Amino acid sequence: MAASSRSPATGTPPAKRVPRGSGHALLWARGLLGLLGGYAVAACWAAALARLLPGAKADATLVATMAAFVVYALAAIWAYAARSTLRATLGLLLAGGIGALLAWLLRGGVG
Amino acid sequence: MSNLGGIRQSQSVLHTWSGLVVGWVLFLIFIAGTAAYWKEELTRWMQPEIGLPASSATAVTQAQQFLARTAPDAQRWSIDLPDARSSATSVSWQPQGEKERRRGQRNPNQATLDADGKPVQVRETRGGNFFYRLHFDLHYVPVLWARWFISACSMLMLIALISGVITHKKIFTDFFTFRRGKGQRSWLDGHNALAVLSLPFHLMITYTGLITLMTLYMPWAVDANYPGGRDAFFAELFPRAEKAEASGVAATPPALAEVLRRAEVQWGGGHAASLQIEHPSDSAMRISVRRHQGDQIAGAADALSFDARGNLLDAAAPRSAAVITRDGMIGLHAARFAPTTMRWLFFLSGVAGTLMVATGLVLWTVKRRTQLPDPARPHLGFRIVERLNIGFVTGLPVAMLAFLWGNRLLPLDVANRSDAEVKVFFYAWAACVVHAMLRAPRRGWVEQLALAGVLALGLPLYNLVAWHGGAVSALAAGDGAKAGIDIGLLLMGASLLWAARKVHRFVPAQRKPRAARTGASAAAGASA
C-alpha cells in the first residue's frame, strides 16, 4: 500500500496525495458512509432477497443473510471508490432504495 | 476536495485506517482463535490428572454403570463421550424435581470418568475453552455486546482484506519479494507475503466467522420473513423433539453401547458425541444420541431418538441445501472435522494471520515515524499507538502463557480455581500494557518477547519434572495431544527468544534525506 500511496523517490512530485484537514474529514465521512451506509444497503437487500428467493422460507432467509455480507463489502468499497462523496452517497441511496422497494413490493407473500 | 484520488489510492487509505482502528482487536481474535484450534488438546493438557480415554463403546458402558449406581431415578442423564482429541467421559444428571441448570451454572451433579470408568478428581479449569470463548465473547463484558463488537471488527477485517487486494498492484510478484533489512520495506514485504500466502484462508475465515454470528447482527432477512418474531424462524430451522412424558411404569435402560452401535449404523458410519436419557427409570424413557460435529465438514448433531428397548423412534429430518451450506461455513471456520495434519495447516494459517495483523500494526508505526517532523520525539498519539502495539502483540502471548502457568501453579483447592486462572491471564496482560507504557519501545519489545519465550520454554520443562516425565512419558503412552502441546510450546519458546535476540541486535537505518533514502537503507540490519 505504501507503494501506491507514495511517489517513487525519483524526484517527481507526488501525483496524488490525500490532503490534510478537510481531506481527513472527508475520509472519515467516506468511512462512516461505508460502515453505516453499507450496512443499511446490506440490510435492505437481506430483506429483499429473503422474500425474493425461491424455496422454503427458512432456507431463503438463511441464503439472503449469507449473501448480505457480499452486498456489504461491495457497498463499502463503493463508498470509497466513487469519484465524489456525493456520488458515493447517491449510489448507496439508490442501491438501498432498490432493495427496500423490492422488499416492500414483495411484502404480500409473508404471513 | 471531492476527489480521493484513484481507486487504488482510496482503497489504500481505507485499508490503512480500517486496519489500524480494529487491528488490536483483530490480533486478539486471531491469536485466541488460532490457539482454540487445539482447544480439546489444551484442555487435556490442562487436566493432567486424566490419562488416555477409553473407546466410546467402553466409555458409554462405564458411564451407564456409574449413573445406574449414582442416580438411578434421576429425571435425566447426560453423557458426553470422549473422542480422539479430548480426554474423559463426563456425566451429569438432573435429580427428580430439580430445574434444568442454565449454561455455565455450576452443577454439583456431575462427574468425570477416566478410562477405567472411575470418577477422577480433576483440577477445575476452563481449559482450551477459555481461548475459544475469548475469541468471540471476550470476557468481563456482556456476551451480546462483545459479539456485536467482534462482528463489527470482522466486517472491517473483510473490508480491509478486499481493499488490501485492490491496493495490491503486483499481488503475485510481491509474494515472491522479500527485501531483507530495509526497514519499512521489509515490514511491508513481510506483511504482504503473510497476507497473500494465506489469503484464501483469511477470506474464508473472516467470511465464515461473520456467518457464525450472522442472525445476531444481520437479522433483517429473518425479520422480513418472520414478522411474528425470530423464535418462529429458529423453531422452523431447528425443530425441537417433543418432551417425553413419564408413564409411571418402571424400567431400566437398554445397553447403551448397543444403542450407540445402532445410531452409528443409522448415520452410515460416524461417531456419537453425546447421549441424553430422559426418565431413565421409566418405560417411556427416550434416549437421544447426537452425532460428533467433526464427522462431516458441515457438522450437525443429526439427533436420533430411541425407546426403552433400544429401538429407533425418530431421526432428525434431512437438512436442506441452505442449512448444509450454513453448517459447512461454520464447519470450515471451526475446523472440528480436521484430522491432525489438516489441523496443523489450519493452525499455521492462523499463525500467519496473527503475524499478518501484527506486522500490519508495526508497519503502521514504522511508516508514520518517517513522516514525523521529528522522528526522535514523536507526539503523544504516535507514542500511545506504538506502546499499545507492544501491549497487544507481545503482551497477549505473555498473558496466554501465564494462564497456562496459572493452571500448573495455582493451589488445587483455591476457591473458584478456573476463575483464578482467568484472572492470572488478565493481570499478566495488564502488567504487560503498563510495562510497555513505561519502557522505551525497543526495550519493551525485547523484554516482553524474552519473557514470553522463557514462559513457553519453561512449561514443558516444568511438566518433565513435576508431571511424571511430561512430553516424554506422554509420547511413550501414545498421548500425542499432551506431548504435542509440550513440543509446540518448546518450538514457540525458541522462536520467541530468537525474535527477542533479533530485535535486541537490530540496528535501525540512519535517517537520510528523502531523495537519498533508496541506497542508504540497504545498510540497515535485519529486521526481526
PDB file of N, CA and C in Angstrom, chain B residues 88-156:
ATOM      1  N   ALA B  88     -11.789 -37.361  28.563  1.00  0.00           N
ATOM      2  CA  ALA B  88     -12.534 -38.117  29.555  1.00  0.00           C
ATOM      3  C   ALA B  88     -14.011 -38.147  29.211  1.00  0.00           C
ATOM      4  N   THR B  89     -14.704 -39.055  29.874  1.00  0.00           N
ATOM      5  CA  THR B  89     -16.151 -39.113  29.752  1.00  0.00           C
ATOM      6  C   THR B  89     -16.712 -38.193  30.827  1.00  0.00           C
ATOM      7  N   SER B  90     -17.635 -37.305  30.478  1.00  0.00           N
ATOM      8  CA  SER B  90     -18.272 -36.581  31.574  1.00  0.00           C
ATOM      9  C   SER B  90     -19.747 -36.909  31.615  1.00  0.00           C
ATOM     10  N   VAL B  91     -20.207 -37.149  32.819  1.00  0.00           N
ATOM     11  CA  VAL B  91     -21.611 -37.489  33.012  1.00  0.00           C
ATOM     12  C   VAL B  91     -22.238 -36.469  33.940  1.00  0.00           C
ATOM     13  N   SER B  92     -23.517 -36.209  33.740  1.00  0.00           N
ATOM     14  CA  SER B  92     -24.240 -35.363  34.678  1.00  0.00           C
ATOM     15  C   SER B  92     -25.668 -35.863  34.748  1.00  0.00           C
ATOM     16  N   TRP B  93     -26.355 -35.522  35.807  1.00  0.00           N
ATOM     17  CA  TRP B  93     -27.729 -35.978  35.958  1.00  0.00           C
ATOM     18  C   TRP B  93     -28.545 -34.886  36.630  1.00  0.00           C
ATOM     19  N   GLN B  94     -29.845 -34.974  36.403  1.00  0.00           N
ATOM     20  CA  GLN B  94     -30.756 -33.976  36.948  1.00  0.00           C
ATOM     21  C   GLN B  94     -31.732 -34.705  37.852  1.00  0.00           C
ATOM     22  N   PRO B  95     -31.597 -34.536  39.183  1.00  0.00           N
ATOM     23  CA  PRO B  95     -32.479 -35.263  40.092  1.00  0.00           C
ATOM     24  C   PRO B  95     -33.941 -34.875  39.877  1.00  0.00           C
ATOM     25  N   GLN B  96     -34.844 -35.778  40.270  1.00  0.00           N
ATOM     26  CA  GLN B  96     -36.276 -35.508  40.146  1.00  0.00           C
ATOM     27  C   GLN B  96     -36.627 -34.187  40.819  1.00  0.00           C
ATOM     28  N   GLY B  97     -37.461 -33.403  40.165  1.00  0.00           N
ATOM     29  CA  GLY B  97     -37.984 -32.183  40.776  1.00  0.00           C
ATOM     30  C   GLY B  97     -37.036 -31.011  40.705  1.00  0.00           C
ATOM     31  N   GLU B  98     -35.808 -31.239  40.171  1.00  0.00           N
ATOM     32  CA  GLU B  98     -34.895 -30.105  40.081  1.00  0.00           C
ATOM     33  C   GLU B  98     -34.999 -29.463  38.715  1.00  0.00           C
ATOM     34  N   LYS B  99     -34.823 -28.164  38.702  1.00  0.00           N
ATOM     35  CA  LYS B  99     -34.925 -27.440  37.432  1.00  0.00           C
ATOM     36  C   LYS B  99     -33.653 -27.636  36.616  1.00  0.00           C
ATOM     37  N   GLU B 100     -33.792 -27.460  35.323  1.00  0.00           N
ATOM     38  CA  GLU B 100     -32.635 -27.560  34.446  1.00  0.00           C
ATOM     39  C   GLU B 100     -31.702 -26.391  34.721  1.00  0.00           C
ATOM     40  N   ARG B 101     -30.416 -26.688  34.788  1.00  0.00           N
ATOM     41  CA  ARG B 101     -29.468 -25.626  35.072  1.00  0.00           C
ATOM     42  C   ARG B 101     -29.151 -24.835  33.818  1.00  0.00           C
ATOM     43  N   ARG B 102     -28.898 -23.572  34.025  1.00  0.00           N
ATOM     44  CA  ARG B 102     -28.532 -22.745  32.872  1.00  0.00           C
ATOM     45  C   ARG B 102     -27.091 -23.012  32.504  1.00  0.00           C
ATOM     46  N   ARG B 103     -26.775 -22.742  31.247  1.00  0.00           N
ATOM     47  CA  ARG B 103     -25.422 -22.909  30.737  1.00  0.00           C
ATOM     48  C   ARG B 103     -24.440 -22.118  31.593  1.00  0.00           C
ATOM     49  N   GLY B 104     -23.354 -22.747  31.961  1.00  0.00           N
ATOM     50  CA  GLY B 104     -22.332 -22.029  32.717  1.00  0.00           C
ATOM     51  C   GLY B 104     -22.567 -22.067  34.218  1.00  0.00           C
ATOM     52  N   GLN B 105     -23.765 -22.473  34.634  1.00  0.00           N
ATOM     53  CA  GLN B 105     -24.033 -22.566  36.061  1.00  0.00           C
ATOM     54  C   GLN B 105     -23.302 -23.803  36.605  1.00  0.00           C
ATOM     55  N   ARG B 106     -22.809 -23.680  37.822  1.00  0.00           N
ATOM     56  CA  ARG B 106     -22.090 -24.788  38.411  1.00  0.00           C
ATOM     57  C   ARG B 106     -23.054 -25.933  38.717  1.00  0.00           C
ATOM     58  N   ASN B 107     -22.707 -27.131  38.311  1.00  0.00           N
ATOM     59  CA  ASN B 107     -23.592 -28.272  38.523  1.00  0.00           C
ATOM     60  C   ASN B 107     -22.922 -29.267  39.473  1.00  0.00           C
ATOM     61  N   PRO B 108     -23.495 -29.467  40.677  1.00  0.00           N
ATOM     62  CA  PRO B 108     -22.872 -30.430  41.600  1.00  0.00           C
ATOM     63  C   PRO B 108     -23.124 -31.875  41.177  1.00  0.00           C
ATOM     64  N   ASN B 109     -24.137 -32.111  40.328  1.00  0.00           N
ATOM     65  CA  ASN B 109     -24.483 -33.472  39.943  1.00  0.00           C
ATOM     66  C   ASN B 109     -23.743 -33.870  38.678  1.00  0.00           C
ATOM     67  N   GLN B 110     -22.441 -33.986  38.786  1.00  0.00           N
ATOM     68  CA  GLN B 110     -21.674 -34.363  37.615  1.00  0.00           C
ATOM     69  C   GLN B 110     -20.401 -35.071  38.034  1.00  0.00           C
ATOM     70  N   ALA B 111     -19.817 -35.796  37.102  1.00  0.00           N
ATOM     71  CA  ALA B 111     -18.567 -36.499  37.402  1.00  0.00           C
ATOM     72  C   ALA B 111     -17.772 -36.653  36.121  1.00  0.00           C
ATOM     73  N   THR B 112     -16.458 -36.754  36.287  1.00  0.00           N
ATOM     74  CA  THR B 112     -15.572 -37.021  35.169  1.00  0.00           C
ATOM     75  C   THR B 112     -15.015 -38.425  35.358  1.00  0.00           C
ATOM     76  N   LEU B 113     -15.160 -39.258  34.334  1.00  0.00           N
ATOM     77  CA  LEU B 113     -14.725 -40.649  34.471  1.00  0.00           C
ATOM     78  C   LEU B 113     -13.469 -40.892  33.639  1.00  0.00           C
ATOM     79  N   ASP B 114     -12.543 -41.654  34.204  1.00  0.00           N
ATOM     80  CA  ASP B 114     -11.321 -41.963  33.451  1.00  0.00           C
ATOM     81  C   ASP B 114     -11.533 -43.223  32.608  1.00  0.00           C
ATOM     82  N   ALA B 115     -10.445 -43.725  32.017  1.00  0.00           N
ATOM     83  CA  ALA B 115     -10.560 -44.845  31.079  1.00  0.00           C
ATOM     84  C   ALA B 115     -11.057 -46.114  31.778  1.00  0.00           C
ATOM     85  N   ASP B 116     -10.926 -46.179  33.131  1.00  0.00           N
ATOM     86  CA  ASP B 116     -11.417 -47.355  33.854  1.00  0.00           C
ATOM     87  C   ASP B 116     -12.834 -47.150  34.367  1.00  0.00           C
ATOM     88  N   GLY B 117     -13.434 -46.008  34.029  1.00  0.00           N
ATOM     89  CA  GLY B 117     -14.795 -45.751  34.473  1.00  0.00           C
ATOM     90  C   GLY B 117     -14.885 -45.244  35.897  1.00  0.00           C
ATOM     91  N   LYS B 118     -13.741 -44.931  36.490  1.00  0.00           N
ATOM     92  CA  LYS B 118     -13.757 -44.420  37.862  1.00  0.00           C
ATOM     93  C   LYS B 118     -13.800 -42.898  37.843  1.00  0.00           C
ATOM     94  N   PRO B 119     -14.572 -42.308  38.769  1.00  0.00           N
ATOM     95  CA  PRO B 119     -14.583 -40.845  38.812  1.00  0.00           C
ATOM     96  C   PRO B 119     -13.218 -40.320  39.237  1.00  0.00           C
ATOM     97  N   VAL B 120     -12.727 -39.305  38.539  1.00  0.00           N
ATOM     98  CA  VAL B 120     -11.442 -38.716  38.900  1.00  0.00           C
ATOM     99  C   VAL B 120     -11.650 -37.284  39.365  1.00  0.00           C
ATOM    100  N   GLN B 121     -10.826 -36.893  40.306  1.00  0.00           N
ATOM    101  CA  GLN B 121     -10.851 -35.519  40.776  1.00  0.00           C
ATOM    102  C   GLN B 121      -9.930 -34.713  39.868  1.00  0.00           C
ATOM    103  N   VAL B 122     -10.486 -33.944  38.937  1.00  0.00           N
ATOM    104  CA  VAL B 122      -9.632 -33.157  38.053  1.00  0.00           C
ATOM    105  C   VAL B 122      -9.614 -31.721  38.526  1.00  0.00           C
ATOM    106  N   ARG B 123      -8.533 -31.033  38.224  1.00  0.00           N
ATOM    107  CA  ARG B 123      -8.469 -29.629  38.609  1.00  0.00           C
ATOM    108  C   ARG B 123      -9.516 -28.844  37.837  1.00  0.00           C
ATOM    109  N   GLU B 124     -10.057 -27.866  38.530  1.00  0.00           N
ATOM    110  CA  GLU B 124     -11.093 -27.045  37.911  1.00  0.00           C
ATOM    111  C   GLU B 124     -10.415 -26.064  36.961  1.00  0.00           C
ATOM    112  N   THR B 125     -10.779 -26.115  35.696  1.00  0.00           N
ATOM    113  CA  THR B 125     -10.151 -25.210  34.729  1.00  0.00           C
ATOM    114  C   THR B 125     -11.095 -24.958  33.558  1.00  0.00           C
ATOM    115  N   ARG B 126     -10.959 -23.789  32.952  1.00  0.00           N
ATOM    116  CA  ARG B 126     -11.730 -23.547  31.733  1.00  0.00           C
ATOM    117  C   ARG B 126     -11.076 -24.262  30.549  1.00  0.00           C
ATOM    118  N   GLY B 127      -9.792 -24.597  30.708  1.00  0.00           N
ATOM    119  CA  GLY B 127      -9.090 -25.313  29.648  1.00  0.00           C
ATOM    120  C   GLY B 127      -9.001 -24.497  28.374  1.00  0.00           C
ATOM    121  N   GLY B 128      -8.919 -25.213  27.244  1.00  0.00           N
ATOM    122  CA  GLY B 128      -8.829 -24.540  25.949  1.00  0.00           C
ATOM    123  C   GLY B 128     -10.083 -23.746  25.631  1.00  0.00           C
ATOM    124  N   ASN B 129     -11.156 -24.055  26.338  1.00  0.00           N
ATOM    125  CA  ASN B 129     -12.400 -23.347  26.120  1.00  0.00           C
ATOM    126  C   ASN B 129     -12.283 -21.851  26.409  1.00  0.00           C
ATOM    127  N   PHE B 130     -11.358 -21.488  27.297  1.00  0.00           N
ATOM    128  CA  PHE B 130     -11.185 -20.073  27.608  1.00  0.00           C
ATOM    129  C   PHE B 130     -10.785 -19.294  26.360  1.00  0.00           C
ATOM    130  N   PHE B 131      -9.811 -19.831  25.616  1.00  0.00           N
ATOM    131  CA  PHE B 131      -9.371 -19.150  24.391  1.00  0.00           C
ATOM    132  C   PHE B 131     -10.491 -19.125  23.356  1.00  0.00           C
ATOM    133  N   TYR B 132     -11.218 -20.244  23.287  1.00  0.00           N
ATOM    134  CA  TYR B 132     -12.305 -20.356  22.325  1.00  0.00           C
ATOM    135  C   TYR B 132     -13.365 -19.285  22.585  1.00  0.00           C
ATOM    136  N   ARG B 133     -13.759 -19.130  23.840  1.00  0.00           N
ATOM    137  CA  ARG B 133     -14.774 -18.131  24.184  1.00  0.00           C
ATOM    138  C   ARG B 133     -14.237 -16.715  24.042  1.00  0.00           C
ATOM    139  N   LEU B 134     -12.992 -16.529  24.470  1.00  0.00           N
ATOM    140  CA  LEU B 134     -12.364 -15.204  24.365  1.00  0.00           C
ATOM    141  C   LEU B 134     -12.381 -14.730  22.917  1.00  0.00           C
ATOM    142  N   HIS B 135     -12.254 -15.653  22.003  1.00  0.00           N
ATOM    143  CA  HIS B 135     -12.182 -15.408  20.577  1.00  0.00           C
ATOM    144  C   HIS B 135     -13.437 -14.692  20.053  1.00  0.00           C
ATOM    145  N   PHE B 136     -14.610 -14.934  20.627  1.00  0.00           N
ATOM    146  CA  PHE B 136     -15.794 -14.232  20.126  1.00  0.00           C
ATOM    147  C   PHE B 136     -16.697 -13.665  21.210  1.00  0.00           C
ATOM    148  N   ASP B 137     -16.454 -14.020  22.483  1.00  0.00           N
ATOM    149  CA  ASP B 137     -17.279 -13.472  23.565  1.00  0.00           C
ATOM    150  C   ASP B 137     -16.512 -12.478  24.426  1.00  0.00           C
ATOM    151  N   LEU B 138     -15.200 -12.327  24.161  1.00  0.00           N
ATOM    152  CA  LEU B 138     -14.321 -11.558  25.041  1.00  0.00           C
ATOM    153  C   LEU B 138     -14.514 -12.038  26.479  1.00  0.00           C
ATOM    154  N   HIS B 139     -14.370 -11.128  27.462  1.00  0.00           N
ATOM    155  CA  HIS B 139     -14.508 -11.563  28.840  1.00  0.00           C
ATOM    156  C   HIS B 139     -14.870 -10.344  29.652  1.00  0.00           C
ATOM    157  N   TYR B 140     -15.555 -10.533  30.746  1.00  0.00           N
ATOM    158  CA  TYR B 140     -15.972  -9.425  31.619  1.00  0.00           C
ATOM    159  C   TYR B 140     -16.890  -8.420  30.923  1.00  0.00           C
ATOM    160  N   VAL B 141     -17.415  -8.722  29.743  1.00  0.00           N
ATOM    161  CA  VAL B 141     -18.388  -7.830  29.117  1.00  0.00           C
ATOM    162  C   VAL B 141     -19.606  -8.672  28.751  1.00  0.00           C
ATOM    163  N   PRO B 142     -20.801  -8.058  28.720  1.00  0.00           N
ATOM    164  CA  PRO B 142     -21.977  -8.836  28.342  1.00  0.00           C
ATOM    165  C   PRO B 142     -21.754  -9.475  26.967  1.00  0.00           C
ATOM    166  N   VAL B 143     -22.160 -10.732  26.851  1.00  0.00           N
ATOM    167  CA  VAL B 143     -21.870 -11.517  25.655  1.00  0.00           C
ATOM    168  C   VAL B 143     -22.405 -10.850  24.387  1.00  0.00           C
ATOM    169  N   LEU B 144     -23.622 -10.291  24.474  1.00  0.00           N
ATOM    170  CA  LEU B 144     -24.205  -9.702  23.264  1.00  0.00           C
ATOM    171  C   LEU B 144     -23.399  -8.510  22.783  1.00  0.00           C
ATOM    172  N   TRP B 145     -22.995  -7.663  23.715  1.00  0.00           N
ATOM    173  CA  TRP B 145     -22.164  -6.510  23.352  1.00  0.00           C
ATOM    174  C   TRP B 145     -20.886  -6.977  22.714  1.00  0.00           C
ATOM    175  N   ALA B 146     -20.255  -7.966  23.348  1.00  0.00           N
ATOM    176  CA  ALA B 146     -18.984  -8.479  22.839  1.00  0.00           C
ATOM    177  C   ALA B 146     -19.162  -8.981  21.423  1.00  0.00           C
ATOM    178  N   ARG B 147     -20.257  -9.715  21.175  1.00  0.00           N
ATOM    179  CA  ARG B 147     -20.432 -10.301  19.842  1.00  0.00           C
ATOM    180  C   ARG B 147     -20.692  -9.228  18.792  1.00  0.00           C
ATOM    181  N   TRP B 148     -21.442  -8.201  19.173  1.00  0.00           N
ATOM    182  CA  TRP B 148     -21.653  -7.099  18.241  1.00  0.00           C
ATOM    183  C   TRP B 148     -20.333  -6.443  17.884  1.00  0.00           C
ATOM    184  N   PHE B 149     -19.535  -6.209  18.913  1.00  0.00           N
ATOM    185  CA  PHE B 149     -18.247  -5.557  18.730  1.00  0.00           C
ATOM    186  C   PHE B 149     -17.336  -6.404  17.839  1.00  0.00           C
ATOM    187  N   ILE B 150     -17.247  -7.699  18.163  1.00  0.00           N
ATOM    188  CA  ILE B 150     -16.411  -8.615  17.385  1.00  0.00           C
ATOM    189  C   ILE B 150     -16.886  -8.648  15.929  1.00  0.00           C
ATOM    190  N   SER B 151     -18.218  -8.664  15.742  1.00  0.00           N
ATOM    191  CA  SER B 151     -18.759  -8.731  14.386  1.00  0.00           C
ATOM    192  C   SER B 151     -18.409  -7.480  13.599  1.00  0.00           C
ATOM    193  N   ALA B 152     -18.519  -6.319  14.234  1.00  0.00           N
ATOM    194  CA  ALA B 152     -18.192  -5.073  13.536  1.00  0.00           C
ATOM    195  C   ALA B 152     -16.723  -5.089  13.122  1.00  0.00           C
ATOM    196  N   CYS B 153     -15.857  -5.573  14.022  1.00  0.00           N
ATOM    197  CA  CYS B 153     -14.430  -5.641  13.696  1.00  0.00           C
ATOM    198  C   CYS B 153     -14.186  -6.622  12.554  1.00  0.00           C
ATOM    199  N   SER B 154     -14.914  -7.736  12.550  1.00  0.00           N
ATOM    200  CA  SER B 154     -14.726  -8.722  11.486  1.00  0.00           C
ATOM    201  C   SER B 154     -15.165  -8.154  10.146  1.00  0.00           C
ATOM    202  N   MET B 155     -16.235  -7.370  10.160  1.00  0.00           N
ATOM    203  CA  MET B 155     -16.708  -6.751   8.921  1.00  0.00           C
ATOM    204  C   MET B 155     -15.617  -5.819   8.384  1.00  0.00           C
ATOM    205  N   LEU B 156     -15.010  -5.046   9.292  1.00  0.00           N
ATOM    206  CA  LEU B 156     -13.923  -4.167   8.868  1.00  0.00           C
ATOM    207  C   LEU B 156     -12.734  -4.977   8.365  1.00  0.00           C
TER     208      LEU B 156
END
